[in-house]
GROMACS .gro file of C-alpha atoms in nm:
model
  361
    1GLY     CA    1  -5.625   3.892  -1.941
    2ALA     CA    2  -5.720   3.531  -2.055
    3LEU     CA    3  -5.387   3.487  -2.249
    4GLY     CA    4  -5.190   3.638  -1.970
    5GLY     CA    5  -5.357   3.375  -1.746
    6LEU     CA    6  -5.280   3.082  -1.987
    7GLY     CA    7  -4.924   3.195  -2.014
    8LEU     CA    8  -4.906   3.178  -1.631
    9ALA     CA    9  -5.035   2.855  -1.604
   10LEU     CA   10  -4.818   2.725  -1.885
   11ALA     CA   11  -4.522   2.854  -1.682
   12LEU     CA   12  -4.620   2.754  -1.354
   13GLY     CA   13  -4.669   2.384  -1.531
   14LEU     CA   14  -4.354   2.402  -1.690
   15TRP     CA   15  -4.206   2.507  -1.362
   16ARG     CA   16  -4.383   2.212  -1.186
   17ARG     CA   17  -4.261   1.966  -1.455
   18GLN     CA   18  -3.884   2.082  -1.419
   19ALA     CA   19  -3.930   2.070  -1.033
   20ALA     CA   20  -4.062   1.717  -1.060
   21LEU     CA   21  -3.785   1.617  -1.286
   22ALA     CA   22  -3.516   1.768  -1.040
   23ALA     CA   23  -3.672   1.582  -0.749
   24ALA     CA   24  -3.669   1.232  -0.954
   25ARG     CA   25  -3.310   1.306  -1.054
   26GLU     CA   26  -3.204   1.394  -0.673
   27ASP     CA   27  -3.357   1.069  -0.584
   28GLU     CA   28  -3.173   0.877  -0.823
   29GLU     CA   29  -2.869   1.036  -0.734
   30GLU     CA   30  -2.930   0.942  -0.369
   31LYS     CA   31  -3.008   0.617  -0.462
   32GLU     CA   32  -2.710   0.585  -0.654
   33LEU     CA   33  -2.480   0.711  -0.407
   34ARG     CA   34  -2.615   0.497  -0.119
   35GLN     CA   35  -2.536   0.204  -0.316
   36ARG     CA   36  -2.166   0.308  -0.360
   37PHE     CA   37  -2.126   0.350   0.018
   38MET     CA   38  -2.116   0.090   0.284
   39ALA     CA   39  -2.386   0.314   0.497
   40PRO     CA   40  -2.542   0.660   0.479
   41PRO     CA   41  -2.302   0.928   0.523
   42VAL     CA   42  -2.244   1.082   0.879
   43SER     CA   43  -2.338   1.430   0.767
   44GLY     CA   44  -2.646   1.279   0.554
   45LEU     CA   45  -2.654   1.273   0.171
   46ARG     CA   46  -2.875   1.576   0.134
   47GLU     CA   47  -2.655   1.803   0.351
   48LEU     CA   48  -2.336   1.687   0.141
   49ARG     CA   49  -2.524   1.759  -0.177
   50ARG     CA   50  -2.626   2.118  -0.073
   51ARG     CA   51  -2.271   2.193   0.040
   52ARG     CA   52  -2.096   1.984  -0.233
   53ARG     CA   53  -1.862   2.265  -0.335
   54GLU     CA   54  -1.710   2.266   0.012
   55LEU     CA   55  -1.394   2.106   0.053
   56ARG     CA   56  -1.535   1.927   0.368
   57SER     CA   57  -1.818   1.780   0.173
   58ARG     CA   58  -1.601   1.668  -0.095
   59MET     CA   59  -1.354   1.505   0.160
   60GLU     CA   60  -1.622   1.317   0.333
   61LEU     CA   61  -1.746   1.172  -0.036
   62LEU     CA   62  -1.373   1.081  -0.085
   63ILE     CA   63  -1.341   0.884   0.259
   64MET     CA   64  -1.670   0.717   0.225
   65GLU     CA   65  -1.606   0.618  -0.163
   66THR     CA   66  -1.254   0.498  -0.018
   67GLN     CA   67  -1.414   0.294   0.236
   68ALA     CA   68  -1.676   0.116   0.011
   69GLU     CA   69  -1.373   0.080  -0.275
   70VAL     CA   70  -1.135  -0.119   0.009
   71CYS     CA   71  -1.413  -0.290   0.163
   72ARG     CA   72  -1.569  -0.474  -0.185
   73ALA     CA   73  -1.188  -0.544  -0.280
   74LEU     CA   74  -1.114  -0.751   0.037
   75ALA     CA   75  -1.477  -0.907   0.035
   76ALA     CA   76  -1.396  -1.032  -0.322
   77LEU     CA   77  -1.083  -1.190  -0.197
   78ASP     CA   78  -1.246  -1.365   0.090
   79PRO     CA   79  -1.611  -1.468  -0.020
   80GLY     CA   80  -1.681  -1.703   0.275
   81ALA     CA   81  -1.633  -1.361   0.530
   82SER     CA   82  -1.854  -1.036   0.536
   83PHE     CA   83  -1.796  -0.692   0.692
   84THR     CA   84  -1.988  -0.588   0.993
   85VAL     CA   85  -2.117  -0.254   0.919
   86ASP     CA   86  -2.158  -0.056   1.227
   87SER     CA   87  -2.268   0.318   1.212
   88TRP     CA   88  -2.229   0.490   1.540
   89GLU     CA   89  -2.290   0.839   1.656
   90ARG     CA   90  -2.083   1.065   1.907
   91LYS     CA   91  -2.302   1.277   2.135
   92GLU     CA   92  -2.054   1.563   2.118
   93GLY     CA   93  -2.094   1.593   1.728
   94GLY     CA   94  -2.066   1.372   1.431
   95GLY     CA   95  -1.997   1.027   1.426
   96GLY     CA   96  -1.846   0.722   1.198
   97ILE     CA   97  -1.915   0.419   1.008
   98SER     CA   98  -1.683   0.098   1.132
   99CYS     CA   99  -1.648  -0.204   0.868
  100VAL     CA  100  -1.475  -0.486   1.023
  101LEU     CA  101  -1.435  -0.853   0.878
  102GLN     CA  102  -1.321  -1.114   1.125
  103ASP     CA  103  -1.209  -1.479   1.120
  104GLY     CA  104  -1.224  -1.488   0.732
  105GLU     CA  105  -1.038  -1.744   0.516
  106VAL     CA  106  -0.792  -1.489   0.409
  107PHE     CA  107  -0.814  -1.208   0.678
  108GLU     CA  108  -0.794  -1.271   1.026
  109LYS     CA  109  -0.905  -0.898   1.099
  110ALA     CA  110  -0.972  -0.642   0.859
  111GLY     CA  111  -1.129  -0.294   0.956
  112VAL     CA  112  -1.191   0.008   0.739
  113ASN     CA  113  -1.350   0.284   0.937
  114VAL     CA  114  -1.478   0.629   0.846
  115SER     CA  115  -1.533   0.893   1.115
  116VAL     CA  116  -1.642   1.259   1.100
  117VAL     CA  117  -1.631   1.433   1.421
  118SER     CA  118  -1.681   1.800   1.527
  119GLY     CA  119  -1.710   1.974   1.834
  120LEU     CA  120  -1.449   2.146   2.106
  121LEU     CA  121  -1.119   2.028   2.119
  122SER     CA  122  -1.005   1.873   2.439
  123GLU     CA  123  -0.706   2.023   2.637
  124GLU     CA  124  -0.472   1.743   2.606
  125ALA     CA  125  -0.541   1.713   2.222
  126ALA     CA  126  -0.482   2.082   2.173
  127ARG     CA  127  -0.160   2.052   2.381
  128GLN     CA  128  -0.048   1.743   2.140
  129MET     CA  129  -0.102   1.961   1.833
  130ARG     CA  130   0.101   2.267   1.971
  131SER     CA  131   0.372   2.020   2.056
  132ARG     CA  132   0.397   1.992   1.694
  133GLY     CA  133   0.429   2.368   1.659
  134LYS     CA  134   0.062   2.457   1.596
  135SER     CA  135  -0.023   2.795   1.717
  136LEU     CA  136  -0.364   2.778   1.840
  137LYS     CA  137  -0.574   3.061   1.976
  138ALA     CA  138  -0.833   2.952   2.209
  139LYS     CA  139  -1.132   3.165   2.319
  140ASP     CA  140  -1.217   3.066   2.737
  141GLY     CA  141  -1.003   2.787   2.649
  142LYS     CA  142  -1.245   2.646   2.377
  143LEU     CA  143  -1.142   2.562   2.030
  144PRO     CA  144  -1.407   2.431   1.783
  145PHE     CA  145  -1.273   2.165   1.556
  146CYS     CA  146  -1.370   1.943   1.287
  147ALA     CA  147  -1.186   1.623   1.186
  148MET     CA  148  -1.272   1.363   0.947
  149GLY     CA  149  -1.082   1.060   0.799
  150VAL     CA  150  -1.062   0.709   0.689
  151SER     CA  151  -0.843   0.470   0.856
  152SER     CA  152  -0.777   0.105   0.791
  153VAL     CA  153  -0.557  -0.191   0.919
  154ILE     CA  154  -0.570  -0.551   0.749
  155HIS     CA  155  -0.419  -0.844   0.920
  156PRO     CA  156  -0.431  -1.126   0.687
  157LYS     CA  157  -0.394  -1.499   0.813
  158ASN     CA  158  -0.128  -1.621   0.568
  159PRO     CA  159   0.228  -1.493   0.707
  160HIS     CA  160   0.320  -1.453   0.364
  161VAL     CA  161   0.048  -1.184   0.279
  162PRO     CA  162   0.166  -0.868   0.462
  163THR     CA  163  -0.017  -0.645   0.710
  164MET     CA  164  -0.143  -0.291   0.562
  165HIS     CA  165  -0.248   0.006   0.704
  166PHE     CA  166  -0.331   0.337   0.555
  167ASN     CA  167  -0.512   0.681   0.681
  168TYR     CA  168  -0.622   0.959   0.506
  169ARG     CA  169  -0.767   1.267   0.719
  170TYR     CA  170  -0.853   1.616   0.697
  171PHE     CA  171  -0.854   1.877   1.023
  172GLU     CA  172  -1.015   2.225   1.062
  173ILE     CA  173  -1.003   2.433   1.364
  174GLU     CA  174  -1.180   2.780   1.394
  175GLU     CA  175  -1.015   3.050   1.638
  176PRO     CA  176  -1.201   3.315   1.792
  177ASP     CA  177  -1.178   3.563   1.508
  178GLY     CA  178  -1.331   3.318   1.286
  179THR     CA  179  -0.997   3.248   1.075
  180LYS     CA  180  -0.968   2.872   1.001
  181GLN     CA  181  -0.664   2.659   1.022
  182TRP     CA  182  -0.665   2.345   0.846
  183TRP     CA  183  -0.438   2.055   0.718
  184PHE     CA  184  -0.443   1.730   0.571
  185GLY     CA  185  -0.227   1.425   0.707
  186GLY     CA  186  -0.227   1.030   0.594
  187GLY     CA  187  -0.029   0.792   0.427
  188THR     CA  188  -0.021   0.396   0.348
  189ASP     CA  189   0.230   0.149   0.484
  190LEU     CA  190   0.322  -0.223   0.449
  191THR     CA  191   0.428  -0.457   0.730
  192PRO     CA  192   0.539  -0.790   0.612
  193THR     CA  193   0.630  -1.092   0.827
  194TYR     CA  194   0.868  -1.207   0.550
  195LEU     CA  195   1.033  -1.005   0.318
  196ASN     CA  196   0.976  -1.031  -0.075
  197GLU     CA  197   1.169  -0.784  -0.272
  198GLU     CA  198   0.902  -0.777  -0.563
  199ASP     CA  199   0.601  -0.718  -0.341
  200ALA     CA  200   0.806  -0.422  -0.190
  201ILE     CA  201   0.893  -0.274  -0.505
  202HIS     CA  202   0.559  -0.288  -0.645
  203PHE     CA  203   0.414  -0.124  -0.335
  204HIS     CA  204   0.643   0.153  -0.315
  205LYS     CA  205   0.656   0.193  -0.705
  206THR     CA  206   0.251   0.226  -0.680
  207LEU     CA  207   0.265   0.499  -0.428
  208LYS     CA  208   0.560   0.691  -0.609
  209GLU     CA  209   0.354   0.692  -0.904
  210ALA     CA  210   0.061   0.854  -0.715
  211CYS     CA  211   0.294   1.111  -0.579
  212ASP     CA  212   0.477   1.190  -0.889
  213LYS     CA  213   0.132   1.339  -1.065
  214HIS     CA  214   0.168   1.622  -0.819
  215ASP     CA  215   0.545   1.668  -0.748
  216LEU     CA  216   0.842   1.447  -0.765
  217LYS     CA  217   0.980   1.555  -0.443
  218LEU     CA  218   0.697   1.434  -0.260
  219TYR     CA  219   0.766   1.045  -0.272
  220PRO     CA  220   1.127   1.093  -0.105
  221LYS     CA  221   1.027   1.346   0.138
  222TYR     CA  222   0.703   1.107   0.257
  223LYS     CA  223   0.903   0.801   0.211
  224LYS     CA  224   1.146   0.913   0.470
  225TRP     CA  225   0.901   1.034   0.663
  226CYS     CA  226   0.729   0.726   0.693
  227ASP     CA  227   1.034   0.514   0.787
  228ASP     CA  228   1.095   0.787   1.091
  229TYR     CA  229   0.757   0.798   1.195
  230PHE     CA  230   0.681   0.425   1.224
  231TYR     CA  231   0.992   0.380   1.444
  232ILE     CA  232   0.973   0.176   1.750
  233LYS     CA  233   1.229   0.371   1.949
  234HIS     CA  234   1.247   0.090   2.238
  235ARG     CA  235   1.336  -0.204   1.964
  236GLY     CA  236   1.564   0.002   1.733
  237GLU     CA  237   1.351  -0.104   1.447
  238ARG     CA  238   1.071   0.044   1.203
  239ARG     CA  239   0.718  -0.110   1.201
  240GLY     CA  240   0.742  -0.216   0.847
  241ILE     CA  241   0.898  -0.158   0.522
  242GLY     CA  242   0.704   0.190   0.511
  243GLY     CA  243   0.561   0.365   0.206
  244ILE     CA  244   0.466   0.726   0.256
  245PHE     CA  245   0.343   0.917   0.574
  246PHE     CA  246   0.298   1.303   0.583
  247ASP     CA  247   0.094   1.555   0.823
  248ASP     CA  248   0.017   1.920   0.877
  249MET     CA  249   0.004   1.949   0.461
  250ASP     CA  250  -0.155   2.298   0.441
  251SER     CA  251   0.019   2.430   0.129
  252PRO     CA  252   0.044   2.478  -0.205
  253SER     CA  253  -0.330   2.545  -0.153
  254LYS     CA  254  -0.639   2.336  -0.025
  255GLU     CA  255  -0.736   2.215  -0.374
  256GLU     CA  256  -0.418   2.090  -0.441
  257VAL     CA  257  -0.383   1.920  -0.139
  258PHE     CA  258  -0.690   1.771  -0.164
  259GLN     CA  259  -0.610   1.639  -0.529
  260PHE     CA  260  -0.302   1.491  -0.393
  261VAL     CA  261  -0.474   1.298  -0.100
  262LYS     CA  262  -0.717   1.181  -0.344
  263SER     CA  263  -0.470   1.043  -0.549
  264CYS     CA  264  -0.319   0.865  -0.251
  265ALA     CA  265  -0.635   0.719  -0.149
  266LYS     CA  266  -0.704   0.567  -0.510
  267ALA     CA  267  -0.355   0.392  -0.500
  268VAL     CA  268  -0.457   0.177  -0.213
  269VAL     CA  269  -0.632  -0.091  -0.352
  270PRO     CA  270  -0.375  -0.129  -0.673
  271CYS     CA  271  -0.060  -0.099  -0.418
  272TYR     CA  272  -0.184  -0.402  -0.209
  273ILE     CA  273  -0.468  -0.612  -0.362
  274PRO     CA  274  -0.198  -0.757  -0.615
  275ILE     CA  275   0.026  -0.876  -0.307
  276VAL     CA  276  -0.261  -1.051  -0.150
  277LYS     CA  277  -0.373  -1.226  -0.439
  278LYS     CA  278  -0.008  -1.340  -0.516
  279HIS     CA  279   0.017  -1.488  -0.178
  280CYS     CA  280  -0.285  -1.602  -0.013
  281HIS     CA  281  -0.286  -1.952  -0.097
  282ASP     CA  282   0.089  -2.007  -0.016
  283SER     CA  283   0.163  -2.282   0.218
  284PHE     CA  284   0.350  -2.214   0.555
  285THR     CA  285   0.477  -2.376   0.853
  286PRO     CA  286   0.376  -2.368   1.219
  287GLU     CA  287   0.715  -2.193   1.275
  288GLU     CA  288   0.631  -1.925   1.001
  289LYS     CA  289   0.294  -1.866   1.168
  290LEU     CA  290   0.451  -1.815   1.498
  291TRP     CA  291   0.716  -1.552   1.379
  292GLN     CA  292   0.398  -1.352   1.244
  293GLN     CA  293   0.251  -1.358   1.575
  294LEU     CA  294   0.570  -1.226   1.722
  295ARG     CA  295   0.578  -0.954   1.478
  296ARG     CA  296   0.226  -0.884   1.532
  297GLY     CA  297   0.352  -0.821   1.898
  298ARG     CA  298   0.563  -0.545   1.777
  299TYR     CA  299   0.280  -0.404   1.561
  300VAL     CA  300   0.086  -0.356   1.889
  301GLU     CA  301   0.375  -0.221   2.090
  302PHE     CA  302   0.400   0.089   1.812
  303ASN     CA  303   0.007   0.139   1.810
  304LEU     CA  304  -0.004   0.175   2.166
  305VAL     CA  305   0.311   0.328   2.248
  306TYR     CA  306   0.391   0.572   1.980
  307ASP     CA  307   0.081   0.621   1.746
  308ARG     CA  308  -0.067   0.996   1.728
  309GLY     CA  309  -0.362   0.888   1.585
  310THR     CA  310  -0.432   0.627   1.858
  311LYS     CA  311  -0.328   0.875   2.118
  312PHE     CA  312  -0.559   1.155   1.960
  313GLY     CA  313  -0.840   0.912   1.960
  314LEU     CA  314  -0.815   0.822   2.311
  315LEU     CA  315  -0.776   1.158   2.429
  316THR     CA  316  -1.108   1.287   2.239
  317PRO     CA  317  -1.399   1.286   2.465
  318GLY     CA  318  -1.684   1.062   2.342
  319SER     CA  319  -1.441   0.887   2.084
  320ARG     CA  320  -1.544   0.533   2.026
  321ILE     CA  321  -1.240   0.308   2.171
  322GLU     CA  322  -1.362  -0.019   1.981
  323SER     CA  323  -1.304   0.178   1.637
  324ILE     CA  324  -0.976   0.311   1.784
  325LEU     CA  325  -0.824  -0.024   1.892
  326MET     CA  326  -0.958  -0.190   1.544
  327SER     CA  327  -0.586  -0.176   1.458
  328LEU     CA  328  -0.498  -0.429   1.677
  329PRO     CA  329  -0.461  -0.792   1.557
  330LEU     CA  330  -0.710  -1.063   1.655
  331THR     CA  331  -0.404  -1.252   1.793
  332ALA     CA  332  -0.030  -1.182   1.882
  333ARG     CA  333   0.246  -1.294   2.071
  334TRP     CA  334   0.530  -1.158   2.322
  335GLU     CA  335   0.787  -1.425   2.373
  336TYR     CA  336   1.087  -1.382   2.614
  337MET     CA  337   1.420  -1.325   2.477
  338HIS     CA  338   1.316  -1.462   2.138
  339THR     CA  339   1.611  -1.412   1.852
  340PRO     CA  340   1.580  -1.554   1.501
  341PRO     CA  341   1.866  -1.757   1.379
  342GLU     CA  342   2.138  -1.576   1.200
  343SER     CA  343   2.081  -1.576   0.800
  344SER     CA  344   1.727  -1.715   0.826
  345LYS     CA  345   1.421  -1.545   0.654
  346GLU     CA  346   1.316  -1.398   1.005
  347ALA     CA  347   1.662  -1.220   1.038
  348GLU     CA  348   1.664  -1.098   0.664
  349ILE     CA  349   1.320  -0.899   0.759
  350LEU     CA  350   1.470  -0.776   1.060
  351GLU     CA  351   1.780  -0.627   0.896
  352VAL     CA  352   1.531  -0.452   0.648
  353LEU     CA  353   1.352  -0.313   0.955
  354ARG     CA  354   1.674  -0.177   1.132
  355ASN     CA  355   1.829  -0.018   0.796
  356PRO     CA  356   1.531   0.118   0.573
  357LYS     CA  357   1.607   0.049   0.196
  358ASP     CA  358   1.527   0.250  -0.101
  359TRP     CA  359   1.295   0.028  -0.320
  360VAL     CA  360   1.244   0.211  -0.629
  361HIS     CA  361   1.540   0.344  -0.773
   0.00000   0.00000   0.00000
C-alpha cells in the first residue's frame, strides 16, 4: 500500500510539473504572439490556440501577422511618424484593429486594417452576393456569416512614390442544413502618379513569382481580372497599373487556396517597399504635386462608386465607417476640364491606364 501511495505521489508530482511546464510554455508563446502583432487578436489568443488547426484561426493569425509586417516595414521608412493602433468591437459580433499613420515625412496616410466579423448577413449584402452567382439558402431570411481580412491603402507624400493597395480575405456562410459555403478573395495593386517602367516590372514580377509557386495559370488570369476590376467606367481608365485580383476562390481545396493567399500576403512587403525606398527622397515640383492630387481624385471616385469592399462595408450593420473610408487619401483635387499636354509625363501614365500593358513578358 505504501509503495502504491508513493507511486501515486510521484505520478502526481510529475503530472503537476508537466502541467506547470506546459502553462509556462503557453505564457511564453502568448507573450511572443503579443509582441508579433500590433494588438491582441479579435478572437483572443487562447481561443486561437485552442482552435489552431481550424482554417478560420490560421487565417486570423495570417492577417494579424501581415498587418504587423507591413506596419513595421512602413514605420521603418518614416521614423518620425507612428501608427495609431485602434482596437474596436462590433456589437453584432467580432471587431477589428485599425492601424493608421497620418502626416508623416514619407506617408501622407497609410492604413492597415484587420477585421474579423460574424453575425447575420444583411439583405443588401446577400443580394450583392447573389448578383455574383452565389446560391445562398436562407432560413427565415437569416444567413449566419463570418468574414475576416486584412486591407491596406498607402498614400505617400512624394508624387514619385506610387499609392499601393492590398486586401486578403476569407468568407464563410452557414446554410440552414449546416452546410458551409466558403471562399477567399483579395489582391495587390499599384497606382503610380507617374510611370516608372522599372518599378512596374518589379511590382508585377514579385506578384507573378508568388502566383507561379502554385499554378502558372494564376498570374495571367488574376492580372487581367485586376485590370478589369479597377476600371473607372465613367472615365474610361483604370485606377492604376494593376497587379492581381481574385474573388470567390474556393478550389482546388481549402488548404491549397489558403497557401496561395499566404504567398500573396507575404509578397506585399517585397513588391512595394523597395519602390518606396528608391523614390521617397526624389525632388518634385508643385505641378507634379498637383497632378498627384488630381489622380487621387480618380482613386476616390473608384472607391466610392465601384469598389465592392467599400459597398459591402457600408451595407453591413454595425460596420465601422472610419475603417471602411480609411482608403481615402488625406487630400485630393477635382479640377474642371483638366487635360494634360500631349507627350507629357502626365499623358504617358494616362495612356497606360487606358490600355493596360503586360509588364512581365
